Amino acid sequence: MCTQRRKHEDESASQPHIKKPRNAFMLFLNEQRPKVSAEKGMKSSAAVNAAVGQMWKSLSKEEQAKYYEEAEVERRLHAQLYPNWSSADNYGKKRKRVRSRTPATTGKYAV
DNA sequence: TGGCCTTTGAAGGTT
DNA sequence: AACCTTCAAAGGCCA
């Protein structure tokens, strides 16, 4: 695996860098990704994620709401496990490509 | 071997 | 307070 996490035992033993609470799509993705990847033959997750994103739009508001509630529960669980945890665990650690990938810029990341 | 590419949501960070 | 930037997942693909 690529990310070997150079973290020493002291870090990983106490708090192995707690991930941010996943949103509704991450939950939906984790369910549909293996299915879509198998049916579509999509190897790269980027393509699968995009495809699942379209599927998400096809979901009924009740179905979508289901994931929002599940995601909300994960926030609760996260809060219970780490009441003082801030999502800034890895903020700025992974430099996401070019800064300005937000749709607010021009819909797409600045060319 | 790590970062990219990709999705939306959440949430930190900046203004 | 409002706006913007980054991580969350994650698997092939590139430098």
XYZ file of N, CA and C (backbone and C1' of nucleotides) in Angstrom:
543
model
N 0.827 -1.205 0.000
C 0.000 0.000 0.000
C 0.857 1.249 0.000
N 0.406 2.249 -0.641
C 1.204 3.451 -0.780
C 1.359 4.189 0.535
N 0.241 4.524 1.105
C 0.259 5.307 2.333
C 0.638 4.448 3.525
N 1.908 4.337 3.753
C 2.357 3.487 4.864
C 2.209 4.187 6.201
N 1.932 5.465 6.140
C 1.742 6.239 7.372
C 2.951 6.121 8.282
N 3.837 6.989 8.142
C 5.068 6.972 8.940
C 4.807 7.162 10.428
N 3.571 7.244 10.811
C 3.239 7.501 12.203
C 3.804 6.412 13.120
N 4.452 6.848 14.139
C 4.992 5.892 15.107
C 3.863 5.329 15.961
N 4.182 4.302 16.674
C 3.157 3.628 17.480
C 2.459 4.580 18.440
N 3.209 5.542 18.959
C 2.621 6.454 19.939
C 1.444 7.223 19.341
N 1.580 7.612 18.075
C 0.480 8.316 17.428
C -0.664 7.367 17.109
N -0.328 6.295 16.395
C -1.367 5.370 15.958
C -2.050 4.662 17.121
N -1.292 4.414 18.150
C -1.867 3.726 19.314
C -2.894 4.606 20.013
N -2.566 5.883 20.134
C -3.492 6.794 20.808
C -4.615 7.217 19.850
N -4.244 7.907 18.776
C -5.247 8.340 17.797
C -4.647 8.266 16.403
N -4.924 7.212 15.674
C -4.375 6.998 14.340
C -4.934 7.967 13.310
N -4.809 9.218 13.602
C -5.278 10.296 12.702
C -6.722 10.047 12.302
N -7.586 10.541 13.100
C -9.025 10.342 12.909
C -9.517 11.058 11.653
N -10.197 10.269 10.828
C -10.720 10.840 9.590
C -11.894 11.752 9.869
N -12.159 12.631 8.942
C -13.339 13.486 9.074
C -14.563 12.607 8.935
N -15.639 12.940 9.600
C -16.881 12.180 9.483
C -17.356 12.210 8.035
N -17.620 11.034 7.487
C -18.018 10.948 6.090
C -19.428 11.504 5.872
N -19.620 12.129 4.753
C -20.939 12.692 4.452
C -21.815 11.622 3.805
N -23.052 11.981 3.465
C -24.006 11.028 2.896
C -23.451 10.338 1.651
N -22.725 11.046 0.820
C -22.209 10.456 -0.421
C -21.144 9.430 -0.182
N -20.316 9.671 0.785
C -19.271 8.694 1.093
C -19.930 7.375 1.467
N -21.020 7.439 2.198
C -21.745 6.227 2.584
C -22.347 5.589 1.339
N -22.970 6.392 0.522
C -23.581 5.920 -0.722
C -22.502 5.361 -1.651
N -21.403 6.047 -1.726
C -20.283 5.606 -2.557
C -19.809 4.233 -2.132
N -19.573 4.057 -0.857
C -19.038 2.788 -0.347
C -19.981 1.621 -0.636
N -21.249 1.905 -0.806
C -22.208 0.857 -1.137
C -22.253 0.604 -2.638
N -22.315 1.647 -3.404
C -22.450 1.527 -4.846
C -21.137 1.312 -5.584
N -20.038 1.823 -5.033
C -18.760 1.727 -5.729
C -18.422 0.308 -6.178
N -18.429 -0.700 -5.290
C -18.093 -2.070 -5.705
C -19.068 -2.588 -6.756
N -20.327 -2.207 -6.628
C -21.339 -2.664 -7.583
C -21.114 -2.028 -8.958
N -20.975 -0.715 -8.947
C -20.770 0.006 -10.203
C -19.464 -0.405 -10.869
N -18.408 -0.493 -10.072
C -17.106 -0.860 -10.622
C -17.169 -2.222 -11.294
N -17.938 -3.135 -10.705
C -18.070 -4.485 -11.259
C -18.903 -4.476 -12.540
N -20.054 -3.809 -12.484
C -20.952 -3.785 -13.638
C -20.400 -2.941 -14.782
N -19.891 -1.778 -14.442
C -19.364 -0.882 -15.460
C -17.952 -1.264 -15.878
N -17.303 -2.046 -15.023
C -15.918 -2.406 -15.311
C -15.005 -1.229 -15.038
N -15.513 -0.263 -14.274
C -14.722 0.919 -13.949
C -13.658 0.564 -12.937
N -12.406 0.746 -13.335
C -11.328 0.443 -12.400
C -11.017 1.656 -11.549
N -10.836 2.779 -12.223
C -10.484 3.983 -11.476
C -11.677 4.512 -10.690
N -11.421 4.827 -9.481
C -12.477 5.297 -8.594
C -12.998 6.660 -9.031
N -12.167 7.447 -9.687
C -12.615 8.759 -10.148
C -13.825 8.608 -11.046
N -13.770 7.670 -12.000
C -14.882 7.426 -12.916
C -16.088 6.887 -12.165
N -15.845 5.978 -11.242
C -16.930 5.383 -10.467
C -17.602 6.442 -9.607
N -16.813 7.249 -8.937
C -17.369 8.291 -8.077
C -18.268 9.211 -8.877
N -17.809 9.574 -10.075
C -18.600 10.450 -10.936
C -19.899 9.765 -11.321
N -19.821 8.486 -11.652
C -21.012 7.729 -12.055
C -21.999 7.628 -10.894
N -21.494 7.344 -9.734
C -22.341 7.236 -8.555
C -22.969 8.588 -8.232
N -22.218 9.639 -8.534
C -22.733 10.980 -8.313
C -23.989 11.203 -9.135
N -23.997 10.662 -10.367
C -25.180 10.790 -11.216
C -26.313 9.941 -10.660
N -25.964 8.777 -10.144
C -26.964 7.881 -9.560
C -27.641 8.560 -8.381
N -26.820 9.248 -7.635
C -27.326 9.949 -6.453
C -28.436 10.927 -6.838
N -28.257 11.580 -7.953
C -29.248 12.556 -8.409
C -30.555 11.863 -8.780
N -30.466 10.579 -9.084
C -31.665 9.814 -9.457
C -32.415 9.307 -8.234
N -31.765 9.395 -7.088
C -32.400 8.894 -5.872
C -33.574 9.776 -5.438
N -34.577 9.160 -4.845
C -35.706 9.924 -4.320
C -35.220 10.729 -3.113
N -35.911 11.788 -2.828
C -35.493 12.615 -1.694
C -35.496 11.807 -0.404
N -36.412 10.823 -0.316
C -36.454 9.976 0.877
C -35.182 9.128 0.946
N -34.786 8.606 -0.222
C -33.580 7.775 -0.251
C -32.360 8.611 0.100
N -32.328 9.818 -0.455
C -31.210 10.703 -0.146
C -31.232 11.036 1.344
N -32.410 11.353 1.855
C -32.558 11.712 3.261
C -32.023 10.598 4.165
N -32.210 9.359 3.713
C -31.730 8.211 4.483
C -30.227 8.320 4.718
N -29.501 8.669 3.678
C -28.055 8.777 3.807
C -27.675 9.979 4.663
N -28.433 11.064 4.523
C -28.155 12.238 5.349
C -28.297 11.878 6.824
N -29.314 11.084 7.137
C -29.525 10.689 8.528
C -28.405 9.774 9.006
N -28.005 8.865 8.128
C -26.910 7.959 8.497
C -25.629 8.740 8.722
N -25.406 9.714 7.835
C -24.221 10.557 7.958
C -24.290 11.327 9.270
N -25.467 11.804 9.596
C -25.651 12.561 10.826
C -25.331 11.692 12.038
N -25.735 10.435 11.957
C -25.443 9.501 13.048
C -23.937 9.319 13.192
N -23.245 9.304 12.061
C -21.792 9.154 12.121
C -21.172 10.354 12.817
N -21.753 11.547 12.605
C -21.249 12.738 13.284
C -21.399 12.512 14.790
N -22.547 11.961 15.203
C -22.815 11.704 16.628
C -21.749 10.753 17.164
N -21.560 9.668 16.443
C -20.587 8.670 16.877
C -19.201 9.279 16.962
N -18.861 10.032 15.980
C -17.563 10.717 15.950
C -17.451 11.645 17.159
N -18.497 12.408 17.410
C -18.512 13.357 18.522
C -18.394 12.635 19.865
N -19.029 11.465 19.944
C -18.968 10.696 21.194
C -17.571 10.150 21.420
N -16.978 9.631 20.364
C -15.635 9.055 20.468
C -14.591 10.138 20.697
N -14.753 11.251 19.989
C -13.779 12.326 20.100
C -14.499 13.658 20.265
N -15.041 13.923 21.455
C -15.839 15.129 21.740
C -15.074 16.415 21.466
N -13.779 16.372 21.535
C -12.999 17.584 21.300
C -12.260 17.548 19.970
N -12.562 16.558 19.173
C -11.821 16.426 17.923
C -12.244 17.470 16.898
N -11.247 18.050 16.274
C -11.520 19.001 15.204
C -11.188 18.317 13.886
N -11.904 18.628 12.871
C -11.673 17.984 11.583
C -10.367 18.457 10.955
N -9.693 19.344 11.611
C -8.438 19.876 11.109
C -7.281 18.904 11.277
N -7.591 17.635 11.396
C -6.547 16.643 11.599
C -5.553 16.627 10.451
N -6.050 16.723 9.259
C -5.181 16.683 8.075
C -5.339 17.908 7.199
N -5.952 18.938 7.716
C -6.180 20.122 6.900
C -4.870 20.698 6.401
N -4.740 20.774 5.079
C -3.534 21.352 4.498
C -2.416 20.336 4.368
N -2.577 19.126 4.882
C -1.546 18.106 4.794
C -1.473 17.557 3.377
N -2.609 17.188 2.828
C -2.652 16.739 1.449
C -2.920 17.953 0.580
N -1.993 18.390 -0.195
C -2.282 19.551 -1.035
C -3.105 19.113 -2.234
N -4.402 19.337 -2.150
C -5.284 19.020 -3.258
C -4.910 19.849 -4.463
N -4.528 19.248 -5.507
C -4.105 19.875 -6.778
C -4.094 21.397 -6.717
N -4.586 22.070 -7.758
C -4.544 23.526 -7.793
C -5.629 24.110 -6.900
N -5.267 25.074 -6.118
C -6.228 25.719 -5.241
C -7.190 26.549 -6.093
N -8.398 26.190 -6.077
C -9.452 26.872 -6.825
C -10.261 25.831 -7.583
N -10.360 24.663 -7.054
C -11.121 23.612 -7.718
C -12.593 23.714 -7.395
N -12.919 24.727 -6.615
C -14.298 24.913 -6.228
C -15.146 25.425 -7.386
N -16.343 24.934 -7.559
C -17.230 25.372 -8.638
C -17.473 26.871 -8.599
N -17.274 27.473 -7.451
C -17.498 28.907 -7.308
C -16.544 29.695 -8.204
N -15.404 29.120 -8.484
C -14.416 29.823 -9.301
C -14.903 29.981 -10.730
N -15.143 28.873 -11.382
C -15.623 28.930 -12.770
C -16.337 27.631 -13.109
N -16.874 26.992 -12.120
C -17.532 25.706 -12.366
C -16.500 24.601 -12.337
N -15.400 24.833 -12.946
C -14.319 23.852 -12.916
C -13.089 24.497 -12.307
N -12.120 23.700 -11.953
C -10.887 24.229 -11.407
C -10.223 25.108 -12.462
N -9.709 26.207 -11.994
C -9.136 27.212 -12.889
C -8.138 26.607 -13.868
N -8.262 26.974 -15.109
C -7.357 26.466 -16.145
C -6.114 27.300 -16.159
P 7.324 1.349 -2.873
O 6.929 2.907 -2.839
C 7.783 3.843 -2.126
C 7.156 5.232 -2.159
C 5.762 5.253 -1.534
O 5.609 6.444 -0.746
C 5.642 5.932 -3.822
P 4.330 6.736 0.088
O 3.853 8.134 -0.503
C 4.813 9.150 -0.754
C 4.288 10.151 -1.780
C 2.932 10.747 -1.404
O 2.974 12.126 -1.717
C 2.807 9.740 -3.529
P 1.768 13.075 -1.189
O 1.092 13.516 -2.572
C 1.893 14.098 -3.588
C 1.123 14.194 -4.918
C -0.275 14.796 -4.765
O -0.466 15.746 -5.788
C -0.402 12.715 -5.860
P -1.919 16.434 -5.971
O -2.535 15.686 -7.238
C -1.740 15.575 -8.416
C -2.534 14.952 -9.564
C -3.944 15.486 -9.738
O -4.195 15.663 -11.112
C -4.025 13.128 -9.404
P -5.342 16.759 -11.585
O -6.646 15.893 -11.840
C -6.681 14.952 -12.908
C -7.782 13.935 -12.646
C -9.084 14.581 -12.150
O -10.013 14.668 -13.244
C -8.540 12.546 -10.992
P -11.224 15.738 -13.151
O -12.279 15.007 -12.206
C -12.857 13.754 -12.615
C -13.631 13.129 -11.475
C -14.473 14.113 -10.677
O -15.733 14.297 -11.333
C -13.428 12.462 -9.277
P -16.682 15.551 -10.926
O -17.445 14.952 -9.666
C -18.335 13.849 -9.844
C -18.973 13.469 -8.515
C -19.386 14.676 -7.685
O -20.742 15.002 -8.004
C -18.181 13.093 -6.345
P -21.286 16.507 -7.848
O -21.785 16.524 -6.327
C -22.797 15.609 -5.876
C -22.697 15.408 -4.367
C -23.091 16.671 -3.574
O -24.135 16.332 -2.674
C -20.964 15.835 -2.877
P -24.865 17.497 -1.775
O -24.062 17.378 -0.383
C -24.096 16.142 0.308
C -23.217 16.189 1.549
C -23.468 17.446 2.394
O -23.710 17.050 3.733
C -21.155 17.183 1.936
P -24.153 18.141 4.843
O -22.860 18.209 5.774
C -22.133 17.022 6.079
C -20.744 17.370 6.569
C -20.759 18.525 7.585
O -19.978 18.134 8.705
C -19.206 18.955 5.866
P -20.139 18.962 10.052
O -18.756 19.740 10.032
C -17.555 19.023 9.809
C -16.438 20.000 9.546
C -16.523 21.252 10.426
O -15.218 21.559 10.873
C -16.314 21.862 8.181
P -14.992 22.513 12.089
O -13.500 22.991 11.815
C -12.499 22.032 11.542
C -11.581 22.555 10.448
C -10.870 23.829 10.882
O -9.519 23.749 10.494
C -12.064 24.206 8.879
P -8.445 24.719 11.050
O -8.399 25.841 9.922
C -7.978 25.481 8.614
C -8.097 26.673 7.660
C -7.565 27.975 8.255
O -6.684 28.569 7.312
C -9.744 28.274 7.359
P -5.858 29.890 7.722
O -6.519 31.005 6.792
C -6.736 30.732 5.412
C -7.664 31.761 4.792
C -7.336 33.219 5.172
O -7.232 34.005 3.989
C -9.644 32.761 5.522
P -6.710 35.520 4.028
O -8.024 36.374 3.806
C -8.864 36.133 2.668
C -10.199 36.827 2.860
C -10.084 38.287 3.301
O -10.817 39.151 2.441
C -11.644 37.124 4.649
P -22.480 35.121 13.197
O -22.474 35.645 11.710
C -23.250 36.755 11.332
C -23.062 37.006 9.861
C -23.511 35.850 8.970
O -24.064 36.379 7.767
C -21.151 36.128 8.802
P -24.685 35.480 6.674
O -23.536 35.436 5.562
C -23.023 36.640 5.021
C -21.784 36.364 4.189
C -21.965 35.255 3.153
O -21.557 35.728 1.875
C -20.022 34.869 4.445
P -21.782 34.875 0.546
O -20.297 34.439 0.148
C -19.255 35.423 0.055
C -17.882 34.764 0.119
C -17.694 33.644 -0.914
O -16.507 33.878 -1.658
C -17.031 32.921 1.229
P -16.163 32.875 -2.908
O -14.965 32.016 -2.296
C -13.835 32.687 -1.700
C -12.830 31.675 -1.153
C -12.505 30.510 -2.092
O -11.130 30.186 -1.983
C -13.271 29.653 -0.054
P -10.404 29.191 -3.081
O -9.204 28.500 -2.269
C -8.906 28.883 -0.951
C -8.845 27.663 -0.031
C -8.337 26.392 -0.720
O -7.269 25.815 0.015
C -10.312 25.918 0.484
P -6.423 24.560 -0.694
O -6.865 23.326 0.230
C -6.655 23.369 1.649
C -7.321 22.179 2.316
C -7.031 20.843 1.623
O -6.437 19.925 2.539
C -9.359 21.094 2.062
P -6.204 18.354 2.081
O -7.479 17.684 2.754
C -7.810 18.010 4.113
C -8.734 16.969 4.739
C -8.435 15.508 4.392
O -8.718 14.691 5.522
C -10.554 16.117 3.515
P -8.308 13.095 5.450
O -9.678 12.351 5.052
C -10.709 12.227 6.024
C -12.049 11.897 5.372
C -12.005 10.733 4.362
O -12.093 9.482 5.055
C -13.446 12.521 3.656
P -11.458 8.179 4.433
O -12.285 7.882 3.101
C -13.603 7.362 3.211
C -14.040 6.766 1.876
C -13.076 5.729 1.306
O -13.849 4.770 0.614
C -13.220 7.580 -0.147
P -13.310 3.281 0.506
O -12.405 3.332 -0.807
C -13.002 3.410 -2.079
C -11.969 3.760 -3.101
C -10.592 3.090 -2.871
O -10.156 2.440 -4.054
C -10.335 5.360 -3.354
P -10.812 0.933 -4.364
O -10.047 0.379 -5.642
C -10.653 0.384 -6.923
C -9.681 0.992 -7.926
C -8.272 0.397 -7.860
O -7.789 0.224 -9.169
C -8.163 2.704 -7.654
P -6.623 -0.839 -9.497
O -6.183 -0.383 -10.954
C -7.166 -0.217 -11.962
C -7.058 1.172 -12.579
C -5.775 1.360 -13.391
O -6.090 2.093 -14.552
C -5.957 3.058 -11.769
P -5.172 1.934 -15.890
O -4.273 3.255 -15.790
C -4.894 4.542 -15.963
C -3.952 5.662 -15.532
C -2.539 5.522 -16.112
O -2.212 6.729 -16.787
C -2.484 6.029 -13.795
P -0.916 6.790 -17.731
O -0.033 7.900 -16.988
C -0.643 9.159 -16.661
C 0.319 10.032 -15.851
C 1.773 9.998 -16.343
O 2.314 11.311 -16.338
C 1.648 9.323 -14.062
P 3.698 11.611 -17.134
O 4.636 12.137 -15.943
C 4.182 13.212 -15.110
C 5.073 13.320 -13.867
C 6.566 13.329 -14.166
O 7.258 14.275 -13.356
C 6.044 11.550 -12.691
